[in-house]
Amino acid sequence: MLPTPSKIQDMTCEVVHNRDCGNGLKIMRLRPLATNGAPASFECQPGQFVMLDLPASEFRFRRPFSILATYNSCDLDIYYKIVGEGTRMMQELMQGDHIQCLGPLGIGFNEPKEPETTLYIGGGIGIAPLYLMQRCVKTPGHCFYGVRGQEDIGLEFELKDAFGEENLHISTDDGSYGFHGNVCGLLEQYSDKILAAQEAYICGPTRMMEAAAALLYRINPQLRVQVSLEEHMPCGTGACTGCVVSRSDQYLPSKVCVEGPVFDARSIQWDGTLLPMSAFCEESPCPL
Ligand code: FES
């Protein structure tokens, strides 16, 4: 059963650790501090996110990060990759440093009805909410994880522990580990699992999510596919309209930060309107 999320709080958190996972990937564990004598607590659902106030005055807006894990209804882990000035500053935070954290925000994934056949499809650091879901439901589903190369797997030990070695399928663009190719090519090898599944969760780069959803629908049109969108989020609370996404099932667009980030894949107006997989492979062989 998924945990009941905490109320949204602006928490002062202490950095418990900020550890390397290789190749610019890191896990930062945060511990909310008690306020006004009340013990701190934090709980969230897979797919929800937090906004971190990065330690520099030149960043006017907080940055969104999805949650990799929670511990004891208090600590939370953020899985991130150092890609710009903000994450470069994040990596310098040390044990005992403080950071403001707003959350949990947004609407996460629905709980799977048949966990053992559920498909978890991740790209890059998009694996974070899928790992959290697996930790919550415990019954292993099938995980398909695409990265550029072996050094980008980052969480191999954790993923094997959560899904089991036999249920973890990894693709690398450069062929240095597992299936040689992208995660859609990997998925195509497992059409039996796609046909047997009722639900699939996808999180990663937008084009990868669209192509993966198109592939899943082609093989099993009955599948319920949820995607967790990655958008720029200046406020994270619905105040700025900086994160809207067009919908295919309604006239008005949606704010990803409050109506998502998780949506039914068919409800999104994708740029390529659900790309055929060939478009993903030929135009963008290395999207992660
Ligand atoms: Fe401001 Fe969504 S980030 S409305």
Short mmCIF file of C-alpha atoms and ligand atoms in Angstrom, two decimals:
data_model
loop_
_atom_site.label_atom_id
_atom_site.label_comp_id
_atom_site.label_asym_id
_atom_site.label_seq_id
_atom_site.Cartn_x
_atom_site.Cartn_y
_atom_site.Cartn_z
CA MET A 1 0.00 0.00 0.00
CA LEU A 2 1.26 3.45 -0.84
CA PRO A 3 1.95 5.77 2.11
CA THR A 4 -0.30 8.72 2.89
CA PRO A 5 1.65 11.80 1.88
CA SER A 6 2.43 14.50 4.43
CA LYS A 7 0.89 17.93 4.13
CA ILE A 8 2.94 20.31 2.01
CA GLN A 9 5.60 21.89 4.22
CA ASP A 10 8.48 24.29 3.72
CA MET A 11 11.05 22.36 5.70
CA THR A 12 14.51 23.24 6.85
CA CYS A 13 16.46 20.05 6.20
CA GLU A 14 19.86 18.90 7.31
CA VAL A 15 22.07 17.10 4.82
CA VAL A 16 22.71 13.60 6.19
CA HIS A 17 25.02 12.68 3.33
CA ASN A 18 25.62 13.60 -0.29
CA ARG A 19 27.24 10.53 -1.74
CA ASP A 20 28.69 9.75 -5.15
CA CYS A 21 27.15 7.09 -7.36
CA GLY A 22 29.71 7.59 -10.15
CA ASN A 23 29.90 9.71 -13.29
CA GLY A 24 28.36 12.85 -11.79
CA LEU A 25 25.44 10.99 -10.21
CA LYS A 26 24.74 11.58 -6.52
CA ILE A 27 22.27 10.78 -3.77
CA MET A 28 21.60 13.48 -1.21
CA ARG A 29 19.80 12.40 1.94
CA LEU A 30 17.86 15.14 3.72
CA ARG A 31 16.47 15.08 7.25
CA PRO A 32 13.73 17.63 8.04
CA LEU A 33 14.38 19.42 11.31
CA ALA A 34 11.81 19.69 14.08
CA THR A 35 9.89 22.96 14.13
CA ASN A 36 8.41 24.62 17.23
CA GLY A 37 9.04 21.48 19.23
CA ALA A 38 7.02 19.29 16.84
CA PRO A 39 8.95 16.26 15.53
CA ALA A 40 9.67 16.41 11.83
CA SER A 41 7.94 14.00 9.52
CA PHE A 42 7.87 13.51 5.78
CA GLU A 43 6.06 10.97 3.65
CA CYS A 44 5.22 11.02 -0.04
CA GLN A 45 3.85 8.93 -2.87
CA PRO A 46 6.02 7.75 -5.78
CA GLY A 47 6.12 10.45 -8.45
CA GLN A 48 5.66 13.37 -6.07
CA PHE A 49 8.51 15.86 -5.89
CA VAL A 50 10.10 18.57 -3.77
CA MET A 51 11.41 22.03 -4.62
CA LEU A 52 14.90 22.70 -3.25
CA ASP A 53 16.18 26.18 -2.51
CA LEU A 54 19.70 25.95 -3.89
CA PRO A 55 22.43 27.72 -1.93
CA ALA A 56 23.05 30.76 -4.11
CA SER A 57 21.30 34.10 -4.26
CA GLU A 58 21.49 34.17 -8.09
CA PHE A 59 18.98 31.34 -8.30
CA ARG A 60 15.65 33.14 -8.01
CA PHE A 61 13.57 29.98 -8.21
CA ARG A 62 13.70 26.69 -6.43
CA ARG A 63 14.39 23.55 -8.48
CA PRO A 64 12.19 20.46 -8.65
CA PHE A 65 13.58 17.04 -7.77
CA SER A 66 11.73 13.74 -7.62
CA ILE A 67 12.14 11.57 -4.57
CA LEU A 68 14.14 8.37 -4.70
CA ALA A 69 13.33 6.99 -1.24
CA THR A 70 12.01 7.88 2.18
CA TYR A 71 13.07 6.45 5.52
CA ASN A 72 11.25 6.22 8.83
CA SER A 73 8.60 8.73 7.69
CA CYS A 74 11.24 11.43 7.90
CA ASP A 75 14.41 11.29 5.77
CA LEU A 76 14.24 11.57 2.00
CA ASP A 77 16.74 10.78 -0.74
CA ILE A 78 17.18 12.87 -3.88
CA TYR A 79 18.92 11.25 -6.86
CA TYR A 80 20.50 13.83 -9.14
CA LYS A 81 23.05 14.31 -11.86
CA ILE A 82 25.45 17.23 -11.95
CA VAL A 83 24.48 19.00 -15.15
CA GLY A 84 24.61 22.75 -14.45
CA GLU A 85 25.47 25.46 -11.98
CA GLY A 86 22.66 24.53 -9.57
CA THR A 87 23.52 20.87 -9.28
CA ARG A 88 27.23 21.76 -9.11
CA MET A 89 26.41 23.77 -5.98
CA MET A 90 24.26 20.96 -4.66
CA GLN A 91 27.15 18.54 -4.86
CA GLU A 92 29.18 20.77 -2.56
CA LEU A 93 26.67 20.51 0.28
CA MET A 94 28.21 18.61 3.16
CA GLN A 95 26.86 16.60 6.05
CA GLY A 96 25.26 19.00 8.54
CA ASP A 97 24.56 21.77 6.01
CA HIS A 98 21.00 23.08 5.82
CA ILE A 99 18.72 23.54 2.81
CA GLN A 100 15.07 24.59 2.44
CA CYS A 101 12.81 21.97 0.89
CA LEU A 102 9.17 22.48 -0.10
CA GLY A 103 7.02 19.38 -0.50
CA PRO A 104 5.72 16.85 -1.10
CA LEU A 105 4.22 18.38 -4.24
CA GLY A 106 2.13 17.15 -7.16
CA ILE A 107 0.22 13.96 -7.83
CA GLY A 108 2.12 10.69 -8.07
CA PHE A 109 1.52 7.30 -9.70
CA ASN A 110 -1.53 5.18 -8.96
CA GLU A 111 -0.84 1.99 -7.06
CA PRO A 112 -0.51 -1.03 -9.38
CA LYS A 113 -3.39 -3.51 -9.27
CA GLU A 114 -1.20 -6.42 -10.38
CA PRO A 115 2.29 -5.58 -9.08
CA GLU A 116 3.99 -8.74 -10.37
CA THR A 117 3.21 -7.98 -14.03
CA THR A 118 3.70 -4.20 -13.82
CA LEU A 119 6.30 -2.63 -16.10
CA TYR A 120 8.68 0.07 -14.82
CA ILE A 121 10.43 1.89 -17.65
CA GLY A 122 13.07 4.45 -16.76
CA GLY A 123 15.68 6.55 -18.48
CA GLY A 124 18.63 8.19 -16.70
CA ILE A 125 17.74 9.78 -13.35
CA GLY A 126 14.06 9.22 -14.27
CA ILE A 127 14.43 5.88 -12.54
CA ALA A 128 14.01 7.59 -9.12
CA PRO A 129 10.18 7.51 -8.71
CA LEU A 130 10.03 4.00 -10.19
CA TYR A 131 12.47 2.76 -7.59
CA LEU A 132 10.40 4.42 -4.87
CA MET A 133 7.24 2.74 -6.20
CA GLN A 134 8.94 -0.66 -6.13
CA ARG A 135 10.06 -0.06 -2.55
CA CYS A 136 6.47 0.77 -1.59
CA VAL A 137 4.67 -2.11 -3.31
CA LYS A 138 7.47 -4.61 -2.57
CA THR A 139 6.22 -7.29 -5.01
CA PRO A 140 8.78 -7.08 -7.85
CA GLY A 141 7.58 -5.98 -11.27
CA HIS A 142 9.73 -5.84 -14.42
CA CYS A 143 12.15 -2.95 -14.69
CA PHE A 144 13.53 -1.74 -18.03
CA TYR A 145 16.24 0.84 -17.54
CA GLY A 146 18.06 2.73 -20.27
CA VAL A 147 21.27 4.71 -19.81
CA ARG A 148 24.10 5.88 -22.04
CA GLY A 149 26.80 3.60 -20.70
CA GLN A 150 27.63 1.31 -17.81
CA GLU A 151 29.04 4.16 -15.72
CA ASP A 152 25.60 5.87 -15.82
CA ILE A 153 23.73 3.00 -14.16
CA GLY A 154 24.44 4.53 -10.75
CA LEU A 155 21.88 2.55 -8.78
CA GLU A 156 22.64 -0.97 -10.00
CA PHE A 157 22.89 -2.44 -6.52
CA GLU A 158 19.70 -0.74 -5.33
CA LEU A 159 17.75 -1.74 -8.44
CA LYS A 160 18.87 -5.37 -8.23
CA ASP A 161 17.87 -5.38 -4.59
CA ALA A 162 14.43 -3.88 -5.29
CA PHE A 163 13.44 -5.72 -8.48
CA GLY A 164 15.63 -8.83 -8.29
CA GLU A 165 18.32 -9.58 -10.87
CA GLU A 166 15.98 -11.58 -13.09
CA ASN A 167 13.48 -8.71 -13.33
CA LEU A 168 15.99 -5.95 -14.01
CA HIS A 169 16.74 -5.35 -17.70
CA ILE A 170 19.30 -2.70 -18.59
CA SER A 171 20.13 -1.16 -21.94
CA THR A 172 23.13 1.01 -22.74
CA ASP A 173 23.42 3.16 -25.85
CA ASP A 174 27.09 2.28 -26.22
CA GLY A 175 26.65 -1.43 -25.54
CA SER A 176 28.96 -1.39 -22.52
CA TYR A 177 26.41 -3.26 -20.37
CA GLY A 178 23.26 -5.27 -21.01
CA PHE A 179 21.26 -4.74 -24.19
CA HIS A 180 23.04 -2.64 -26.82
CA GLY A 181 20.59 0.09 -27.82
CA ASN A 182 17.95 2.27 -26.24
CA VAL A 183 15.28 1.22 -23.79
CA CYS A 184 12.61 0.88 -26.51
CA GLY A 185 14.77 -1.61 -28.36
CA LEU A 186 15.15 -3.48 -25.10
CA LEU A 187 11.40 -3.41 -24.47
CA GLU A 188 10.70 -4.88 -27.89
CA GLN A 189 12.49 -8.05 -26.78
CA TYR A 190 9.86 -8.56 -24.07
CA SER A 191 6.53 -8.36 -25.90
CA ASP A 192 5.30 -11.32 -23.81
CA LYS A 193 5.70 -9.23 -20.65
CA ILE A 194 4.01 -6.25 -22.31
CA LEU A 195 1.06 -8.43 -23.32
CA ALA A 196 0.79 -9.89 -19.80
CA ALA A 197 0.91 -6.51 -18.05
CA GLN A 198 -1.99 -4.32 -16.99
CA GLU A 199 0.00 -1.26 -16.03
CA ALA A 200 3.20 0.50 -16.97
CA TYR A 201 5.01 3.44 -15.40
CA ILE A 202 7.46 5.52 -17.42
CA CYS A 203 9.82 8.27 -16.33
CA GLY A 204 12.69 9.76 -18.29
CA PRO A 205 13.35 12.15 -21.18
CA THR A 206 10.19 13.27 -22.98
CA ARG A 207 10.91 11.67 -26.36
CA MET A 208 11.83 8.40 -24.71
CA MET A 209 8.55 8.42 -22.76
CA GLU A 210 6.51 9.13 -25.86
CA ALA A 211 8.26 6.44 -27.90
CA ALA A 212 8.00 3.89 -25.08
CA ALA A 213 4.30 4.62 -24.60
CA ALA A 214 3.69 4.28 -28.36
CA LEU A 215 5.47 0.93 -28.38
CA LEU A 216 3.50 -0.34 -25.39
CA TYR A 217 0.16 0.71 -26.91
CA ARG A 218 1.08 -0.91 -30.22
CA ILE A 219 1.72 -4.26 -28.54
CA ASN A 220 -0.97 -4.06 -25.86
CA PRO A 221 -3.64 -1.41 -26.52
CA GLN A 222 -5.38 -2.24 -23.22
CA LEU A 223 -2.36 -1.31 -21.11
CA ARG A 224 -2.74 1.56 -18.63
CA VAL A 225 0.38 3.70 -19.10
CA GLN A 226 1.30 6.50 -16.72
CA VAL A 227 4.13 8.91 -17.43
CA SER A 228 5.86 11.33 -15.09
CA LEU A 229 6.59 14.51 -17.03
CA GLU A 230 9.77 16.50 -16.60
CA GLU A 231 9.06 20.21 -17.00
CA HIS A 232 10.70 23.42 -15.89
CA MET A 233 8.92 24.44 -12.72
CA PRO A 234 9.60 27.93 -11.46
CA CYS A 235 7.19 27.72 -8.49
CA GLY A 236 6.00 24.11 -8.17
CA THR A 237 2.74 25.23 -6.60
CA GLY A 238 0.48 26.28 -9.50
CA ALA A 239 1.14 30.01 -9.13
CA CYS A 240 3.16 30.87 -12.25
CA THR A 241 1.82 28.81 -15.21
CA GLY A 242 5.42 28.07 -16.14
CA CYS A 243 4.88 24.34 -16.51
CA VAL A 244 1.77 23.87 -18.66
CA VAL A 245 1.37 20.90 -20.99
CA SER A 246 -1.22 20.48 -23.76
CA ARG A 247 -3.80 17.76 -23.30
CA SER A 248 -5.35 15.49 -25.89
CA ASP A 249 -8.44 14.81 -23.79
CA GLN A 250 -9.44 18.33 -22.79
CA TYR A 251 -9.32 21.81 -24.26
CA LEU A 252 -7.40 23.49 -21.46
CA PRO A 253 -3.74 22.66 -20.81
CA SER A 254 -2.66 21.34 -17.43
CA LYS A 255 -0.16 22.62 -14.92
CA VAL A 256 2.30 19.79 -14.51
CA CYS A 257 3.22 20.80 -10.95
CA VAL A 258 -0.29 20.50 -9.48
CA GLU A 259 -2.25 18.26 -11.92
CA GLY A 260 0.80 16.03 -12.50
CA PRO A 261 3.65 15.36 -12.86
CA VAL A 262 2.04 11.95 -13.45
CA PHE A 263 -0.52 11.68 -16.25
CA ASP A 264 -2.13 8.97 -18.32
CA ALA A 265 0.09 8.78 -21.44
CA ARG A 266 -2.90 9.06 -23.78
CA SER A 267 -4.07 12.28 -22.13
CA ILE A 268 -0.92 14.19 -23.18
CA GLN A 269 -0.61 16.07 -26.46
CA TRP A 270 2.90 14.90 -27.33
CA ASP A 271 4.93 16.83 -29.91
CA GLY A 272 5.02 13.82 -32.20
CA THR A 273 1.57 12.64 -31.01
CA LEU A 274 2.93 9.32 -29.82
CA LEU A 275 5.96 8.75 -31.99
CA PRO A 276 6.50 5.46 -33.70
CA MET A 277 9.51 3.83 -32.12
CA SER A 278 11.50 4.18 -35.36
CA ALA A 279 11.44 7.97 -34.99
CA PHE A 280 12.95 7.70 -31.53
CA CYS A 281 15.67 5.32 -32.70
CA GLU A 282 16.67 7.09 -35.91
CA GLU A 283 16.46 10.71 -34.83
CA SER A 284 17.61 10.39 -31.29
CA PRO A 285 19.63 7.26 -30.63
CA CYS A 286 21.08 8.64 -27.42
CA PRO A 287 18.43 10.69 -25.65
CA LEU A 288 19.26 9.93 -22.00
FE1 FES B 1 4.49 27.37 -11.48
FE2 FES B 1 3.67 24.94 -12.28
S1 FES B 1 5.67 25.58 -11.80
S2 FES B 1 2.51 26.74 -12.13
#
